[in-house]
Every structure is written in structure tokens, then in C-alpha cells.
């Protein structure tokens, strides 16, 4: 049994330990079954109020589930031992809106003026889809979920603005209807899809060429289904050009100790 297969049965804490040690640095699709996964945005406090407004104005792509104290790398509302400097498999580091580095540990980049935002991720509802017999093909094919820029614009807040990014899963029409019903319960993980069917209707020219992640097969009789995606803030960040911002690499999430459908424990 490989490491990924072992971690698919592991607790969130055990998965984080494997990430923290550097043993696991891949995407987190299919891990932490039933627990909330989160997208990441870390930035200096001077930008935090505007980014908070951006999330509040765009709750579908940016469902805010956790915010740290300034300079504090720990997130006790999401897990007792979470250290945001080490517990994400891969991080992207932006300076003035430009990607300068991708790393597996940000302890050398940590500063006492940084604020961490964690945004819910659609990986959190995939366990519920699979429990209903709905195939999640990027997990079946061991790929990163395909993600696309759209022609849908976010609501601007301060310097943060840009198009909505979506993640795509293809399925039969009957499964798509059931998936809409299931994911509508996961408001902290983007909720129901924002579109299904013709990709061109939301500005996607080629569904086989994602902007992020990997292409996945769309079988005959299936429709592509699109959920708002937590990579959306990365587009807004490149437009806002903060002096420093650290995000997750697409598909490489923080796995929390919060049950995916347990909204009662989520604290902002």
C-alpha cells in the first residue's frame, strides 16, 4: 500500500503530520474524508481588512472559515495543533502580485505582521458524493481537479478583484442533479455548483485545457458541472499586487479537524 492509500484512511491530524514532516507533498484530494479542507491566503495585516471584505462580498468562491490573529501561525478554531507554516503540502509565494517561489514549508518566510485566511474547499464534499455512488473522476484517475477561469466577475473590495475560478467534475445528468442536492448542504465548501452544461456560457473555451490542475475525461452522456473555486482569491491577489501573499498551490489544501457538514463549530 502506497502512502496516499494509507493517508486516505488516516485522521486529519495524521495527514497533517505526514505533510509537516515532508513525507507527503502532493495534492489532498480524497484525504481527510468527511473533514473540512481549506484554501489558504496569508498576507500582511495592512491588506487584511480589504481581503476580509472581498470574502464577505464573494461568499460563493470565498467561503471564509477561519482567520488567525496577526502574527500567529496557529489556527485553534480549525484544529488544536495546526501550524499554517508547515501543514499545507505546497505553498505559492507572491510578491507584488508576481509568483516568485513554490515551497513545502514557509517558516523562513513567516513574519509577525501576517494574517492567515482559510477558505472552504470543494474537496470537503467529495466524500459525500462518493458515499452516494457518484464518481469523482480526478480522484479515480489520481489527478488534480481541473480548474478554469471564467467570464464571471467577483465584487471588488479595495484592490482585490478579478474573475471567478471554477472547479469541474463531469457526471451523468442524474448524478449532477443529485450532486446539486448534496453539495447545497456544504455552504462552507462553496455549496451547490454555479453552472453545469455548456462551458462556453461561462467563458471556458476548451474544457480539456484547464487553467489549473489536470484535464479529466468527460464520457459520452456526461455533463461538466462547475463549482466556485478557492483559487479565485489567487486571481484577485495577482491583481491587487500586495507586497507579500502566500497561498496554497492549487489542489494542495489544509485539512482541518472540522467535520465537513458541521457548520456549528466554524468560527470566524
PDB file of C-alpha atoms in Angstrom:
ATOM      1  CA  UNK A   1       0.000   0.000   0.000  1.00  0.00           C
ATOM      2  CA  UNK A   2       1.364   3.400  -1.016  1.00  0.00           C
ATOM      3  CA  UNK A   3       1.483   6.491   1.175  1.00  0.00           C
ATOM      4  CA  UNK A   4      -1.594   8.087  -0.405  1.00  0.00           C
ATOM      5  CA  UNK A   5      -3.620   4.932   0.130  1.00  0.00           C
ATOM      6  CA  UNK A   6      -2.554   4.843   3.784  1.00  0.00           C
ATOM      7  CA  UNK A   7      -3.418   8.515   4.286  1.00  0.00           C
ATOM      8  CA  UNK A   8      -6.869   8.032   2.746  1.00  0.00           C
ATOM      9  CA  UNK A   9      -7.707   6.092   5.914  1.00  0.00           C
ATOM     10  CA  UNK A  10      -5.843   8.391   8.304  1.00  0.00           C
ATOM     11  CA  UNK A  11      -7.142  11.088  10.643  1.00  0.00           C
ATOM     12  CA  UNK A  12      -6.692  14.750   9.671  1.00  0.00           C
ATOM     13  CA  UNK A  13      -4.003  15.099  12.353  1.00  0.00           C
ATOM     14  CA  UNK A  14      -2.071  12.136  10.958  1.00  0.00           C
ATOM     15  CA  UNK A  15      -2.301  13.567   7.428  1.00  0.00           C
ATOM     16  CA  UNK A  16      -1.012  16.913   8.698  1.00  0.00           C
ATOM     17  CA  UNK A  17       1.863  15.174  10.449  1.00  0.00           C
ATOM     18  CA  UNK A  18       2.857  13.488   7.187  1.00  0.00           C
ATOM     19  CA  UNK A  19       2.726  16.878   5.465  1.00  0.00           C
ATOM     20  CA  UNK A  20       4.613  18.640   8.274  1.00  0.00           C
ATOM     21  CA  UNK A  21       7.425  16.084   8.160  1.00  0.00           C
ATOM     22  CA  UNK A  22       7.782  16.496   4.396  1.00  0.00           C
ATOM     23  CA  UNK A  23       6.792  12.883   3.825  1.00  0.00           C
ATOM     24  CA  UNK A  24       3.703  13.894   1.803  1.00  0.00           C
ATOM     25  CA  UNK A  25       3.797  16.893  -0.572  1.00  0.00           C
ATOM     26  CA  UNK A  26       1.112  16.012  -3.120  1.00  0.00           C
ATOM     27  CA  UNK A  27      -2.489  17.189  -3.567  1.00  0.00           C
ATOM     28  CA  UNK A  28      -5.023  16.412  -0.837  1.00  0.00           C
ATOM     29  CA  UNK A  29      -7.957  15.189  -2.961  1.00  0.00           C
ATOM     30  CA  UNK A  30      -9.510  12.147  -1.334  1.00  0.00           C
ATOM     31  CA  UNK A  31      -7.772  12.680   2.029  1.00  0.00           C
ATOM     32  CA  UNK A  32      -9.306  13.648   5.366  1.00  0.00           C
ATOM     33  CA  UNK A  33     -12.592  12.014   4.384  1.00  0.00           C
ATOM     34  CA  UNK A  34     -15.557  13.912   5.830  1.00  0.00           C
ATOM     35  CA  UNK A  35     -13.436  16.751   7.214  1.00  0.00           C
ATOM     36  CA  UNK A  36     -13.276  20.346   6.044  1.00  0.00           C
ATOM     37  CA  UNK A  37     -10.392  21.190   3.727  1.00  0.00           C
ATOM     38  CA  UNK A  38      -9.345  24.789   3.243  1.00  0.00           C
ATOM     39  CA  UNK A  39      -7.789  27.102   0.683  1.00  0.00           C
ATOM     40  CA  UNK A  40      -5.164  29.479   2.013  1.00  0.00           C
ATOM     41  CA  UNK A  41      -4.332  33.178   1.751  1.00  0.00           C
ATOM     42  CA  UNK A  42      -1.724  34.776   4.031  1.00  0.00           C
ATOM     43  CA  UNK A  43      -0.905  38.478   3.793  1.00  0.00           C
ATOM     44  CA  UNK A  44       0.329  41.467   5.802  1.00  0.00           C
ATOM     45  CA  UNK A  45      -2.235  42.971   8.178  1.00  0.00           C
ATOM     46  CA  UNK A  46      -2.427  46.181   6.134  1.00  0.00           C
ATOM     47  CA  UNK A  47      -4.313  44.255   3.430  1.00  0.00           C
ATOM     48  CA  UNK A  48      -6.430  42.098   5.745  1.00  0.00           C
ATOM     49  CA  UNK A  49      -9.485  44.362   6.061  1.00  0.00           C
ATOM     50  CA  UNK A  50      -9.886  44.726   2.307  1.00  0.00           C
ATOM     51  CA  UNK A  51      -9.421  40.978   1.806  1.00  0.00           C
ATOM     52  CA  UNK A  52     -11.986  40.257   4.519  1.00  0.00           C
ATOM     53  CA  UNK A  53     -14.454  42.498   2.662  1.00  0.00           C
ATOM     54  CA  UNK A  54     -13.606  40.683  -0.572  1.00  0.00           C
ATOM     55  CA  UNK A  55     -14.508  37.350   1.016  1.00  0.00           C
ATOM     56  CA  UNK A  56     -17.718  38.736   2.520  1.00  0.00           C
ATOM     57  CA  UNK A  57     -18.796  40.156  -0.847  1.00  0.00           C
ATOM     58  CA  UNK A  58     -17.954  36.932  -2.697  1.00  0.00           C
ATOM     59  CA  UNK A  59     -19.051  34.110  -0.361  1.00  0.00           C
ATOM     60  CA  UNK A  60     -19.543  31.522  -3.099  1.00  0.00           C
ATOM     61  CA  UNK A  61     -15.890  31.347  -4.266  1.00  0.00           C
ATOM     62  CA  UNK A  62     -14.528  32.631  -0.922  1.00  0.00           C
ATOM     63  CA  UNK A  63     -16.389  30.938   1.972  1.00  0.00           C
ATOM     64  CA  UNK A  64     -14.409  32.175   4.951  1.00  0.00           C
ATOM     65  CA  UNK A  65     -13.999  29.513   7.658  1.00  0.00           C
ATOM     66  CA  UNK A  66     -11.046  30.759   9.701  1.00  0.00           C
ATOM     67  CA  UNK A  67      -8.902  33.836  10.377  1.00  0.00           C
ATOM     68  CA  UNK A  68      -5.780  33.930  12.533  1.00  0.00           C
ATOM     69  CA  UNK A  69      -4.587  36.541  14.973  1.00  0.00           C
ATOM     70  CA  UNK A  70      -1.952  38.820  13.455  1.00  0.00           C
ATOM     71  CA  UNK A  71       1.424  37.110  13.527  1.00  0.00           C
ATOM     72  CA  UNK A  72       0.016  33.854  14.941  1.00  0.00           C
ATOM     73  CA  UNK A  73       0.669  30.782  12.747  1.00  0.00           C
ATOM     74  CA  UNK A  74      -1.777  28.629  14.714  1.00  0.00           C
ATOM     75  CA  UNK A  75      -5.494  28.188  13.984  1.00  0.00           C
ATOM     76  CA  UNK A  76      -7.139  26.716  17.108  1.00  0.00           C
ATOM     77  CA  UNK A  77     -10.681  27.110  15.732  1.00  0.00           C
ATOM     78  CA  UNK A  78      -9.821  24.641  12.954  1.00  0.00           C
ATOM     79  CA  UNK A  79      -7.565  22.215  14.819  1.00  0.00           C
ATOM     80  CA  UNK A  80      -5.640  22.078  18.081  1.00  0.00           C
ATOM     81  CA  UNK A  81      -2.218  21.512  16.534  1.00  0.00           C
ATOM     82  CA  UNK A  82      -2.443  23.261  13.152  1.00  0.00           C
ATOM     83  CA  UNK A  83       0.696  25.207  12.225  1.00  0.00           C
ATOM     84  CA  UNK A  84      -0.023  27.025   8.986  1.00  0.00           C
ATOM     85  CA  UNK A  85       3.714  27.329   8.262  1.00  0.00           C
ATOM     86  CA  UNK A  86       4.148  23.582   7.747  1.00  0.00           C
ATOM     87  CA  UNK A  87       0.754  21.877   7.389  1.00  0.00           C
ATOM     88  CA  UNK A  88      -0.034  22.573   3.715  1.00  0.00           C
ATOM     89  CA  UNK A  89       1.710  20.302   1.175  1.00  0.00           C
ATOM     90  CA  UNK A  90       2.809  23.109  -1.159  1.00  0.00           C
ATOM     91  CA  UNK A  91       2.671  26.889  -0.936  1.00  0.00           C
ATOM     92  CA  UNK A  92       2.934  29.613  -3.581  1.00  0.00           C
ATOM     93  CA  UNK A  93       4.678  32.851  -2.625  1.00  0.00           C
ATOM     94  CA  UNK A  94       3.733  36.077  -4.384  1.00  0.00           C
ATOM     95  CA  UNK A  95       5.486  39.436  -4.141  1.00  0.00           C
ATOM     96  CA  UNK A  96       3.772  42.457  -5.671  1.00  0.00           C
ATOM     97  CA  UNK A  97       1.390  40.088  -7.452  1.00  0.00           C
ATOM     98  CA  UNK A  98       4.139  38.010  -9.063  1.00  0.00           C
ATOM     99  CA  UNK A  99       4.718  34.345  -8.240  1.00  0.00           C
ATOM    100  CA  UNK A 100       8.326  34.050  -7.088  1.00  0.00           C
ATOM    101  CA  UNK A 101       8.544  30.624  -5.480  1.00  0.00           C
ATOM    102  CA  UNK A 102       6.706  27.394  -4.661  1.00  0.00           C
ATOM    103  CA  UNK A 103       7.769  25.667  -1.445  1.00  0.00           C
ATOM    104  CA  UNK A 104       6.682  22.982   1.028  1.00  0.00           C
ATOM    105  CA  UNK A 105       7.425  24.990   4.208  1.00  0.00           C
ATOM    106  CA  UNK A 106       7.073  28.738   4.906  1.00  0.00           C
ATOM    107  CA  UNK A 107       8.805  29.024   8.287  1.00  0.00           C
ATOM    108  CA  UNK A 108      11.596  31.069   6.706  1.00  0.00           C
ATOM    109  CA  UNK A 109       9.004  33.451   5.229  1.00  0.00           C
ATOM    110  CA  UNK A 110       6.910  33.935   8.368  1.00  0.00           C
ATOM    111  CA  UNK A 111       6.570  37.470   9.822  1.00  0.00           C
ATOM    112  CA  UNK A 112       4.829  38.912  12.860  1.00  0.00           C
ATOM    113  CA  UNK A 113       2.526  41.081  10.727  1.00  0.00           C
ATOM    114  CA  UNK A 114       0.965  38.219   8.730  1.00  0.00           C
ATOM    115  CA  UNK A 115      -2.719  37.263   8.890  1.00  0.00           C
ATOM    116  CA  UNK A 116      -3.964  33.855   7.704  1.00  0.00           C
ATOM    117  CA  UNK A 117      -7.314  33.376   5.977  1.00  0.00           C
ATOM    118  CA  UNK A 118      -8.700  29.881   5.398  1.00  0.00           C
ATOM    119  CA  UNK A 119     -11.485  29.454   2.842  1.00  0.00           C
ATOM    120  CA  UNK A 120     -13.611  26.331   2.478  1.00  0.00           C
ATOM    121  CA  UNK A 121     -12.760  23.935  -0.351  1.00  0.00           C
ATOM    122  CA  UNK A 122     -14.895  21.719  -2.592  1.00  0.00           C
ATOM    123  CA  UNK A 123     -12.724  18.724  -1.669  1.00  0.00           C
ATOM    124  CA  UNK A 124     -14.763  18.749   1.554  1.00  0.00           C
ATOM    125  CA  UNK A 125     -17.926  17.489  -0.163  1.00  0.00           C
ATOM    126  CA  UNK A 126     -16.324  14.867  -2.395  1.00  0.00           C
ATOM    127  CA  UNK A 127     -16.525  12.201   0.305  1.00  0.00           C
ATOM    128  CA  UNK A 128     -20.296  12.794   0.469  1.00  0.00           C
ATOM    129  CA  UNK A 129     -20.581  12.468  -3.331  1.00  0.00           C
ATOM    130  CA  UNK A 130     -18.655   9.202  -3.371  1.00  0.00           C
ATOM    131  CA  UNK A 131     -20.743   7.861  -0.479  1.00  0.00           C
ATOM    132  CA  UNK A 132     -23.773   8.288  -2.769  1.00  0.00           C
ATOM    133  CA  UNK A 133     -22.056   6.325  -5.545  1.00  0.00           C
ATOM    134  CA  UNK A 134     -21.133   9.379  -7.623  1.00  0.00           C
ATOM    135  CA  UNK A 135     -17.718   9.009  -9.218  1.00  0.00           C
ATOM    136  CA  UNK A 136     -15.256  11.850  -8.588  1.00  0.00           C
ATOM    137  CA  UNK A 137     -13.057  11.255 -11.591  1.00  0.00           C
ATOM    138  CA  UNK A 138      -9.960  13.227 -10.670  1.00  0.00           C
ATOM    139  CA  UNK A 139      -9.719  11.049  -7.554  1.00  0.00           C
ATOM    140  CA  UNK A 140     -10.324   7.885  -9.600  1.00  0.00           C
ATOM    141  CA  UNK A 141      -7.617   8.949 -12.046  1.00  0.00           C
ATOM    142  CA  UNK A 142      -5.234  10.270  -9.344  1.00  0.00           C
ATOM    143  CA  UNK A 143      -5.215  13.766 -10.823  1.00  0.00           C
ATOM    144  CA  UNK A 144      -5.637  17.316  -9.528  1.00  0.00           C
ATOM    145  CA  UNK A 145      -9.166  18.603 -10.123  1.00  0.00           C
ATOM    146  CA  UNK A 146      -9.380  20.722 -13.313  1.00  0.00           C
ATOM    147  CA  UNK A 147      -9.953  24.437 -12.668  1.00  0.00           C
ATOM    148  CA  UNK A 148     -10.872  27.199 -15.100  1.00  0.00           C
ATOM    149  CA  UNK A 149     -11.009  30.981 -15.234  1.00  0.00           C
ATOM    150  CA  UNK A 150     -14.500  32.205 -16.197  1.00  0.00           C
ATOM    151  CA  UNK A 151     -16.100  35.388 -17.503  1.00  0.00           C
ATOM    152  CA  UNK A 152     -17.917  35.843 -14.178  1.00  0.00           C
ATOM    153  CA  UNK A 153     -16.524  38.785 -12.221  1.00  0.00           C
ATOM    154  CA  UNK A 154     -16.160  38.993  -8.462  1.00  0.00           C
ATOM    155  CA  UNK A 155     -17.360  42.016  -6.481  1.00  0.00           C
ATOM    156  CA  UNK A 156     -14.375  44.282  -5.907  1.00  0.00           C
ATOM    157  CA  UNK A 157     -13.103  45.199  -2.428  1.00  0.00           C
ATOM    158  CA  UNK A 158     -10.217  47.656  -2.220  1.00  0.00           C
ATOM    159  CA  UNK A 159      -7.534  46.411  -4.628  1.00  0.00           C
ATOM    160  CA  UNK A 160      -8.906  42.849  -4.739  1.00  0.00           C
ATOM    161  CA  UNK A 161     -10.859  41.952  -7.881  1.00  0.00           C
ATOM    162  CA  UNK A 162     -10.919  39.547 -10.822  1.00  0.00           C
ATOM    163  CA  UNK A 163     -12.792  36.685 -12.433  1.00  0.00           C
ATOM    164  CA  UNK A 164     -14.276  33.712 -10.607  1.00  0.00           C
ATOM    165  CA  UNK A 165     -12.362  30.433 -10.966  1.00  0.00           C
ATOM    166  CA  UNK A 166     -14.371  27.191 -11.038  1.00  0.00           C
ATOM    167  CA  UNK A 167     -13.536  23.531 -10.477  1.00  0.00           C
ATOM    168  CA  UNK A 168     -15.102  20.938 -12.806  1.00  0.00           C
ATOM    169  CA  UNK A 169     -16.404  17.415 -12.243  1.00  0.00           C
ATOM    170  CA  UNK A 170     -18.182  15.564 -15.041  1.00  0.00           C
ATOM    171  CA  UNK A 171     -21.069  13.186 -14.397  1.00  0.00           C
ATOM    172  CA  UNK A 172     -24.359  11.927 -15.767  1.00  0.00           C
ATOM    173  CA  UNK A 173     -27.352  14.258 -15.649  1.00  0.00           C
ATOM    174  CA  UNK A 174     -28.992  12.205 -12.914  1.00  0.00           C
ATOM    175  CA  UNK A 175     -25.794  12.267 -10.843  1.00  0.00           C
ATOM    176  CA  UNK A 176     -25.468  16.005 -11.469  1.00  0.00           C
ATOM    177  CA  UNK A 177     -28.939  16.596 -10.055  1.00  0.00           C
ATOM    178  CA  UNK A 178     -28.094  14.512  -7.001  1.00  0.00           C
ATOM    179  CA  UNK A 179     -24.746  16.307  -6.637  1.00  0.00           C
ATOM    180  CA  UNK A 180     -26.527  19.663  -6.603  1.00  0.00           C
ATOM    181  CA  UNK A 181     -28.752  18.427  -3.789  1.00  0.00           C
ATOM    182  CA  UNK A 182     -25.805  17.066  -1.793  1.00  0.00           C
ATOM    183  CA  UNK A 183     -23.419  19.989  -2.184  1.00  0.00           C
ATOM    184  CA  UNK A 184     -26.071  22.597  -1.390  1.00  0.00           C
ATOM    185  CA  UNK A 185     -25.646  21.465   2.243  1.00  0.00           C
ATOM    186  CA  UNK A 186     -21.953  22.397   2.200  1.00  0.00           C
ATOM    187  CA  UNK A 187     -22.177  26.181   2.251  1.00  0.00           C
ATOM    188  CA  UNK A 188     -18.749  26.397   3.921  1.00  0.00           C
ATOM    189  CA  UNK A 189     -17.315  24.494   0.923  1.00  0.00           C
ATOM    190  CA  UNK A 190     -18.770  26.538  -1.986  1.00  0.00           C
ATOM    191  CA  UNK A 191     -22.227  24.941  -1.797  1.00  0.00           C
ATOM    192  CA  UNK A 192     -24.115  23.995  -4.954  1.00  0.00           C
ATOM    193  CA  UNK A 193     -22.479  24.400  -8.386  1.00  0.00           C
ATOM    194  CA  UNK A 194     -22.775  27.723 -10.166  1.00  0.00           C
ATOM    195  CA  UNK A 195     -23.170  26.203 -13.642  1.00  0.00           C
ATOM    196  CA  UNK A 196     -23.473  22.925 -15.495  1.00  0.00           C
ATOM    197  CA  UNK A 197     -23.610  22.140 -19.186  1.00  0.00           C
ATOM    198  CA  UNK A 198     -22.107  24.385 -21.879  1.00  0.00           C
ATOM    199  CA  UNK A 199     -18.679  25.611 -20.685  1.00  0.00           C
ATOM    200  CA  UNK A 200     -18.714  28.456 -23.218  1.00  0.00           C
ATOM    201  CA  UNK A 201     -21.638  30.043 -21.370  1.00  0.00           C
ATOM    202  CA  UNK A 202     -19.214  30.991 -18.569  1.00  0.00           C
ATOM    203  CA  UNK A 203     -16.294  31.811 -20.835  1.00  0.00           C
ATOM    204  CA  UNK A 204     -14.448  28.474 -20.911  1.00  0.00           C
ATOM    205  CA  UNK A 205     -13.139  27.898 -24.442  1.00  0.00           C
ATOM    206  CA  UNK A 206     -11.793  24.349 -24.070  1.00  0.00           C
ATOM    207  CA  UNK A 207     -12.893  22.131 -21.203  1.00  0.00           C
ATOM    208  CA  UNK A 208      -9.965  19.813 -21.960  1.00  0.00           C
ATOM    209  CA  UNK A 209      -7.409  22.554 -21.231  1.00  0.00           C
ATOM    210  CA  UNK A 210      -7.817  23.719 -17.626  1.00  0.00           C
ATOM    211  CA  UNK A 211      -6.042  26.831 -16.376  1.00  0.00           C
ATOM    212  CA  UNK A 212      -5.074  24.975 -13.198  1.00  0.00           C
ATOM    213  CA  UNK A 213      -4.963  21.265 -12.331  1.00  0.00           C
ATOM    214  CA  UNK A 214      -5.234  18.382 -14.783  1.00  0.00           C
ATOM    215  CA  UNK A 215      -7.671  17.547 -17.584  1.00  0.00           C
ATOM    216  CA  UNK A 216     -10.052  14.680 -16.805  1.00  0.00           C
ATOM    217  CA  UNK A 217     -12.114  12.517 -19.111  1.00  0.00           C
ATOM    218  CA  UNK A 218     -15.699  13.515 -19.937  1.00  0.00           C
ATOM    219  CA  UNK A 219     -17.526  10.384 -21.006  1.00  0.00           C
ATOM    220  CA  UNK A 220     -20.373  10.161 -23.519  1.00  0.00           C
ATOM    221  CA  UNK A 221     -23.657  11.212 -21.954  1.00  0.00           C
ATOM    222  CA  UNK A 222     -21.985  13.210 -19.178  1.00  0.00           C
ATOM    223  CA  UNK A 223     -22.180  16.939 -18.491  1.00  0.00           C
ATOM    224  CA  UNK A 224     -19.458  19.106 -16.946  1.00  0.00           C
ATOM    225  CA  UNK A 225     -20.524  20.547 -13.574  1.00  0.00           C
ATOM    226  CA  UNK A 226     -18.774  23.665 -12.255  1.00  0.00           C
ATOM    227  CA  UNK A 227     -18.353  24.739  -8.647  1.00  0.00           C
ATOM    228  CA  UNK A 228     -16.932  28.073  -7.486  1.00  0.00           C
ATOM    229  CA  UNK A 229     -13.305  27.525  -6.521  1.00  0.00           C
ATOM    230  CA  UNK A 230     -10.955  28.804  -3.832  1.00  0.00           C
ATOM    231  CA  UNK A 231      -8.297  29.600  -6.434  1.00  0.00           C
ATOM    232  CA  UNK A 232     -10.419  32.708  -7.152  1.00  0.00           C
ATOM    233  CA  UNK A 233      -8.561  34.719  -4.452  1.00  0.00           C
ATOM    234  CA  UNK A 234      -5.250  33.931  -6.164  1.00  0.00           C
ATOM    235  CA  UNK A 235      -6.517  35.757  -9.250  1.00  0.00           C
ATOM    236  CA  UNK A 236      -7.616  38.679  -7.071  1.00  0.00           C
ATOM    237  CA  UNK A 237      -4.241  38.691  -5.331  1.00  0.00           C
ATOM    238  CA  UNK A 238      -2.310  38.900  -8.608  1.00  0.00           C
ATOM    239  CA  UNK A 239      -4.495  41.885  -9.500  1.00  0.00           C
ATOM    240  CA  UNK A 240      -4.174  43.551  -6.066  1.00  0.00           C
ATOM    241  CA  UNK A 241      -0.375  43.113  -6.013  1.00  0.00           C
ATOM    242  CA  UNK A 242       0.152  43.065  -2.220  1.00  0.00           C
ATOM    243  CA  UNK A 243       3.783  43.331  -1.156  1.00  0.00           C
ATOM    244  CA  UNK A 244       3.610  39.701   0.024  1.00  0.00           C
ATOM    245  CA  UNK A 245       0.993  36.975  -0.177  1.00  0.00           C
ATOM    246  CA  UNK A 246       1.287  33.245   0.456  1.00  0.00           C
ATOM    247  CA  UNK A 247      -1.334  30.825  -0.864  1.00  0.00           C
ATOM    248  CA  UNK A 248      -1.721  27.077  -1.261  1.00  0.00           C
ATOM    249  CA  UNK A 249      -0.734  25.516  -4.569  1.00  0.00           C
ATOM    250  CA  UNK A 250      -3.970  24.508  -6.369  1.00  0.00           C
ATOM    251  CA  UNK A 251      -5.195  21.179  -5.011  1.00  0.00           C
ATOM    252  CA  UNK A 252      -2.823  21.255  -2.002  1.00  0.00           C
ATOM    253  CA  UNK A 253      -5.097  22.127   0.914  1.00  0.00           C
ATOM    254  CA  UNK A 254      -5.121  22.473   4.673  1.00  0.00           C
ATOM    255  CA  UNK A 255      -7.082  19.608   6.261  1.00  0.00           C
ATOM    256  CA  UNK A 256      -8.875  20.720   9.424  1.00  0.00           C
ATOM    257  CA  UNK A 257     -10.415  18.829  12.342  1.00  0.00           C
ATOM    258  CA  UNK A 258     -13.879  20.186  11.456  1.00  0.00           C
ATOM    259  CA  UNK A 259     -16.396  17.722  10.107  1.00  0.00           C
ATOM    260  CA  UNK A 260     -17.339  18.816   6.583  1.00  0.00           C
ATOM    261  CA  UNK A 261     -21.028  19.324   7.303  1.00  0.00           C
ATOM    262  CA  UNK A 262     -20.541  20.658  10.851  1.00  0.00           C
ATOM    263  CA  UNK A 263     -21.123  24.373  10.458  1.00  0.00           C
ATOM    264  CA  UNK A 264     -21.722  24.869  14.155  1.00  0.00           C
ATOM    265  CA  UNK A 265     -18.015  24.680  15.119  1.00  0.00           C
ATOM    266  CA  UNK A 266     -16.726  27.032  12.447  1.00  0.00           C
ATOM    267  CA  UNK A 267     -15.607  30.326  13.973  1.00  0.00           C
ATOM    268  CA  UNK A 268     -14.535  33.465  12.149  1.00  0.00           C
TER     269      UNK A 268
END
